[in-house]
Amino acid sequence: MALFSPVTEREIIICRDVAELSRKAAEQFVALARQAIAARGRFAVALSGGSTPKALYSLLATAAFSAQLDWRHIHLFFGDERCVAPDHAESNYRMVKEALLSKIHIPSGNVHRMAGELEPLAAAVVYERELKQFFLQSETNLPRFDLLLLGLGEDGHTASLFPGSSALHETKRLVAPIYVEKLAAHRLTLTLPVINNAAQISFLIAGKSKAAIVKEIFAPAPPDYPAARIQPARGQLTWFITQDAAGDLGDSQTTLE
Ligand code: 6PG
């Protein structure tokens, strides 16, 4: 008998624009933070990089939202990072620092950044150790984030899991160093077992440029894009999508058994 019946709730929430998408995602963040802190004394989140979540991070830093969040019990991790210094323009950490961290009071020990400045494999090993130290109690011995945010690339990549990447087949490592040929760049990324073990996964997708890939991913038999492999083993999956990216996709809530 399976230990856990893999029940996945998937919801699609179509939003007028990035402002509405960010507000709805911020409300979800606050609700989940309260639940997790009440239940377990802490809220563990893996943040997404890219440009779409920046407005969400800025909103969380506003008095209206920050006052609803007990940052002493919130731990911020990263789903992926570019292998650059933390003050580099390409750094996801820098983006989050400018939009959120520099505007709130959060204990420095609660911010768990990926060391993009290190040699990629060494950085992956260091972050894996940090995850293991933080999530010791997980039954499946896999970190279980309360919330994990993801974006979607026009090529179907998510986090730094790109089409054709060997990291897509990773079953042991929690964090993988990646070389992205087409970007001629090194990246660090959480692997699929960790991502799919999250209690709540939320995609933030905006912009007309994403309409084609969104259409493909929601097709009855989607191509095997990395983003199509995001299927929480025991959790919820929410797609926050702006109208211009959603095309004729409508709001929906389905239970996938
Ligand atoms: C990164 C991300 C990546 C991103 C997508 C979408 O570090 O770049 O984690 O997966 O979410 O590329 O990026 P945009 O939101 O900028 O379109």
PDB file of N, CA, C and O and ligand atoms in Angstrom, residues 48-53 80-82 92 150-153 157-160 187 204 206 210, ligand 1:
ATOM      1  N   SER A  48      11.457  32.164  -6.432  1.00  0.00           N
ATOM      2  CA  SER A  48      11.816  32.034  -7.841  1.00  0.00           C
ATOM      3  C   SER A  48      12.628  33.236  -8.277  1.00  0.00           C
ATOM      4  O   SER A  48      12.530  34.317  -7.723  1.00  0.00           O
ATOM      5  N   GLY A  49      13.408  33.045  -9.295  1.00  0.00           N
ATOM      6  CA  GLY A  49      14.166  34.145  -9.890  1.00  0.00           C
ATOM      7  C   GLY A  49      13.431  34.663 -11.112  1.00  0.00           C
ATOM      8  O   GLY A  49      12.218  34.481 -11.247  1.00  0.00           O
ATOM      9  N   GLY A  50      14.179  35.322 -12.018  1.00  0.00           N
ATOM     10  CA  GLY A  50      13.551  35.888 -13.204  1.00  0.00           C
ATOM     11  C   GLY A  50      12.929  37.237 -12.866  1.00  0.00           C
ATOM     12  O   GLY A  50      13.110  37.766 -11.774  1.00  0.00           O
ATOM     13  N   SER A  51      12.125  37.783 -13.772  1.00  0.00           N
ATOM     14  CA  SER A  51      11.559  39.123 -13.580  1.00  0.00           C
ATOM     15  C   SER A  51      10.127  39.118 -13.050  1.00  0.00           C
ATOM     16  O   SER A  51       9.732  40.015 -12.314  1.00  0.00           O
ATOM     17  N   THR A  52       9.336  38.085 -13.385  1.00  0.00           N
ATOM     18  CA  THR A  52       7.912  38.107 -13.028  1.00  0.00           C
ATOM     19  C   THR A  52       7.660  38.219 -11.522  1.00  0.00           C
ATOM     20  O   THR A  52       6.796  38.975 -11.095  1.00  0.00           O
ATOM     21  N   PRO A  53       8.410  37.502 -10.640  1.00  0.00           N
ATOM     22  CA  PRO A  53       8.082  37.569  -9.202  1.00  0.00           C
ATOM     23  C   PRO A  53       8.510  38.859  -8.502  1.00  0.00           C
ATOM     24  O   PRO A  53       8.141  39.083  -7.348  1.00  0.00           O
ATOM     25  N   ASP A  80      16.585  28.548  -7.545  1.00  0.00           N
ATOM     26  CA  ASP A  80      17.727  28.471  -8.470  1.00  0.00           C
ATOM     27  C   ASP A  80      18.496  29.777  -8.418  1.00  0.00           C
ATOM     28  O   ASP A  80      18.029  30.770  -7.854  1.00  0.00           O
ATOM     29  N   GLU A  81      19.693  29.743  -8.969  1.00  0.00           N
ATOM     30  CA  GLU A  81      20.535  30.945  -8.978  1.00  0.00           C
ATOM     31  C   GLU A  81      21.470  30.919 -10.181  1.00  0.00           C
ATOM     32  O   GLU A  81      21.807  29.849 -10.697  1.00  0.00           O
ATOM     33  N   ARG A  82      21.815  32.088 -10.620  1.00  0.00           N
ATOM     34  CA  ARG A  82      22.833  32.201 -11.672  1.00  0.00           C
ATOM     35  C   ARG A  82      24.194  32.187 -10.985  1.00  0.00           C
ATOM     36  O   ARG A  82      24.336  32.749  -9.909  1.00  0.00           O
ATOM     37  N   ASN A  92      19.843  36.403  -8.817  1.00  0.00           N
ATOM     38  CA  ASN A  92      18.486  36.345  -8.271  1.00  0.00           C
ATOM     39  C   ASN A  92      18.467  36.868  -6.842  1.00  0.00           C
ATOM     40  O   ASN A  92      17.512  37.516  -6.413  1.00  0.00           O
ATOM     41  N   LEU A 150       7.697  29.284  -8.724  1.00  0.00           N
ATOM     42  CA  LEU A 150       8.365  28.967  -9.986  1.00  0.00           C
ATOM     43  C   LEU A 150       7.927  29.945 -11.065  1.00  0.00           C
ATOM     44  O   LEU A 150       6.824  30.496 -11.010  1.00  0.00           O
ATOM     45  N   GLY A 151       8.795  30.117 -12.047  1.00  0.00           N
ATOM     46  CA  GLY A 151       8.439  30.862 -13.245  1.00  0.00           C
ATOM     47  C   GLY A 151       8.425  29.889 -14.410  1.00  0.00           C
ATOM     48  O   GLY A 151       8.634  28.680 -14.246  1.00  0.00           O
ATOM     49  N   LEU A 152       8.192  30.423 -15.598  1.00  0.00           N
ATOM     50  CA  LEU A 152       8.142  29.581 -16.799  1.00  0.00           C
ATOM     51  C   LEU A 152       8.849  30.303 -17.925  1.00  0.00           C
ATOM     52  O   LEU A 152       8.501  31.449 -18.256  1.00  0.00           O
ATOM     53  N   GLY A 153       9.842  29.636 -18.520  1.00  0.00           N
ATOM     54  CA  GLY A 153      10.545  30.206 -19.666  1.00  0.00           C
ATOM     55  C   GLY A 153       9.803  29.881 -20.956  1.00  0.00           C
ATOM     56  O   GLY A 153       9.026  28.913 -21.002  1.00  0.00           O
ATOM     57  N   HIS A 157      11.327  25.855 -19.742  1.00  0.00           N
ATOM     58  CA  HIS A 157      12.144  25.627 -18.541  1.00  0.00           C
ATOM     59  C   HIS A 157      11.474  26.224 -17.315  1.00  0.00           C
ATOM     60  O   HIS A 157      10.645  27.134 -17.415  1.00  0.00           O
ATOM     61  N   THR A 158      11.831  25.687 -16.138  1.00  0.00           N
ATOM     62  CA  THR A 158      11.389  26.267 -14.880  1.00  0.00           C
ATOM     63  C   THR A 158      12.505  26.107 -13.873  1.00  0.00           C
ATOM     64  O   THR A 158      13.320  25.181 -14.016  1.00  0.00           O
ATOM     65  N   ALA A 159      12.566  26.968 -12.845  1.00  0.00           N
ATOM     66  CA  ALA A 159      13.765  27.058 -12.023  1.00  0.00           C
ATOM     67  C   ALA A 159      14.927  27.118 -13.020  1.00  0.00           C
ATOM     68  O   ALA A 159      14.815  27.881 -13.989  1.00  0.00           O
ATOM     69  N   SER A 160      16.001  26.339 -12.836  1.00  0.00           N
ATOM     70  CA  SER A 160      17.003  26.277 -13.903  1.00  0.00           C
ATOM     71  C   SER A 160      17.075  24.882 -14.485  1.00  0.00           C
ATOM     72  O   SER A 160      18.146  24.363 -14.800  1.00  0.00           O
ATOM     73  N   ARG A 187      24.438  27.596 -13.827  1.00  0.00           N
ATOM     74  CA  ARG A 187      23.322  27.871 -12.917  1.00  0.00           C
ATOM     75  C   ARG A 187      23.309  26.809 -11.816  1.00  0.00           C
ATOM     76  O   ARG A 187      23.920  25.750 -11.962  1.00  0.00           O
ATOM     77  N   LEU A 204       4.206  31.610 -11.315  1.00  0.00           N
ATOM     78  CA  LEU A 204       3.861  33.004 -11.600  1.00  0.00           C
ATOM     79  C   LEU A 204       4.245  33.242 -13.053  1.00  0.00           C
ATOM     80  O   LEU A 204       5.442  33.209 -13.394  1.00  0.00           O
ATOM     81  N   ALA A 206       3.583  35.607 -16.588  1.00  0.00           N
ATOM     82  CA  ALA A 206       3.020  36.851 -17.121  1.00  0.00           C
ATOM     83  C   ALA A 206       3.611  37.188 -18.483  1.00  0.00           C
ATOM     84  O   ALA A 206       4.755  36.846 -18.772  1.00  0.00           O
ATOM     85  N   LYS A 210       4.603  34.508 -23.236  1.00  0.00           N
ATOM     86  CA  LYS A 210       4.466  33.166 -22.643  1.00  0.00           C
ATOM     87  C   LYS A 210       3.213  32.432 -23.151  1.00  0.00           C
ATOM     88  O   LYS A 210       2.973  31.284 -22.788  1.00  0.00           O
TER      89      LYS A 210
HETATM   90  C1  6PG B   1      15.672  32.327 -13.380  1.00  0.00           C
HETATM   91  C2  6PG B   1      14.394  31.641 -13.073  1.00  0.00           C
HETATM   92  C3  6PG B   1      13.708  31.142 -14.329  1.00  0.00           C
HETATM   93  C4  6PG B   1      12.572  32.111 -14.578  1.00  0.00           C
HETATM   94  C5  6PG B   1      12.018  31.977 -15.987  1.00  0.00           C
HETATM   95  C6  6PG B   1      10.960  33.016 -16.258  1.00  0.00           C
HETATM   96  O1  6PG B   1      16.558  32.350 -12.552  1.00  0.00           O
HETATM   97  O2  6PG B   1      15.728  32.895 -14.466  1.00  0.00           O
HETATM   98  O3  6PG B   1      14.267  30.986 -11.995  1.00  0.00           O
HETATM   99  O4  6PG B   1      13.213  29.857 -14.254  1.00  0.00           O
HETATM  100  O5  6PG B   1      11.552  31.885 -13.648  1.00  0.00           O
HETATM  101  O6  6PG B   1      13.097  32.145 -16.870  1.00  0.00           O
HETATM  102  O7  6PG B   1      11.571  34.256 -16.165  1.00  0.00           O
HETATM  103  P1  6PG B   1      10.746  35.632 -16.305  1.00  0.00           P
HETATM  104  O8  6PG B   1       9.838  35.690 -15.150  1.00  0.00           O
HETATM  105  O9  6PG B   1      11.808  36.663 -16.278  1.00  0.00           O
HETATM  106  O10 6PG B   1      10.004  35.563 -17.614  1.00  0.00           O
END
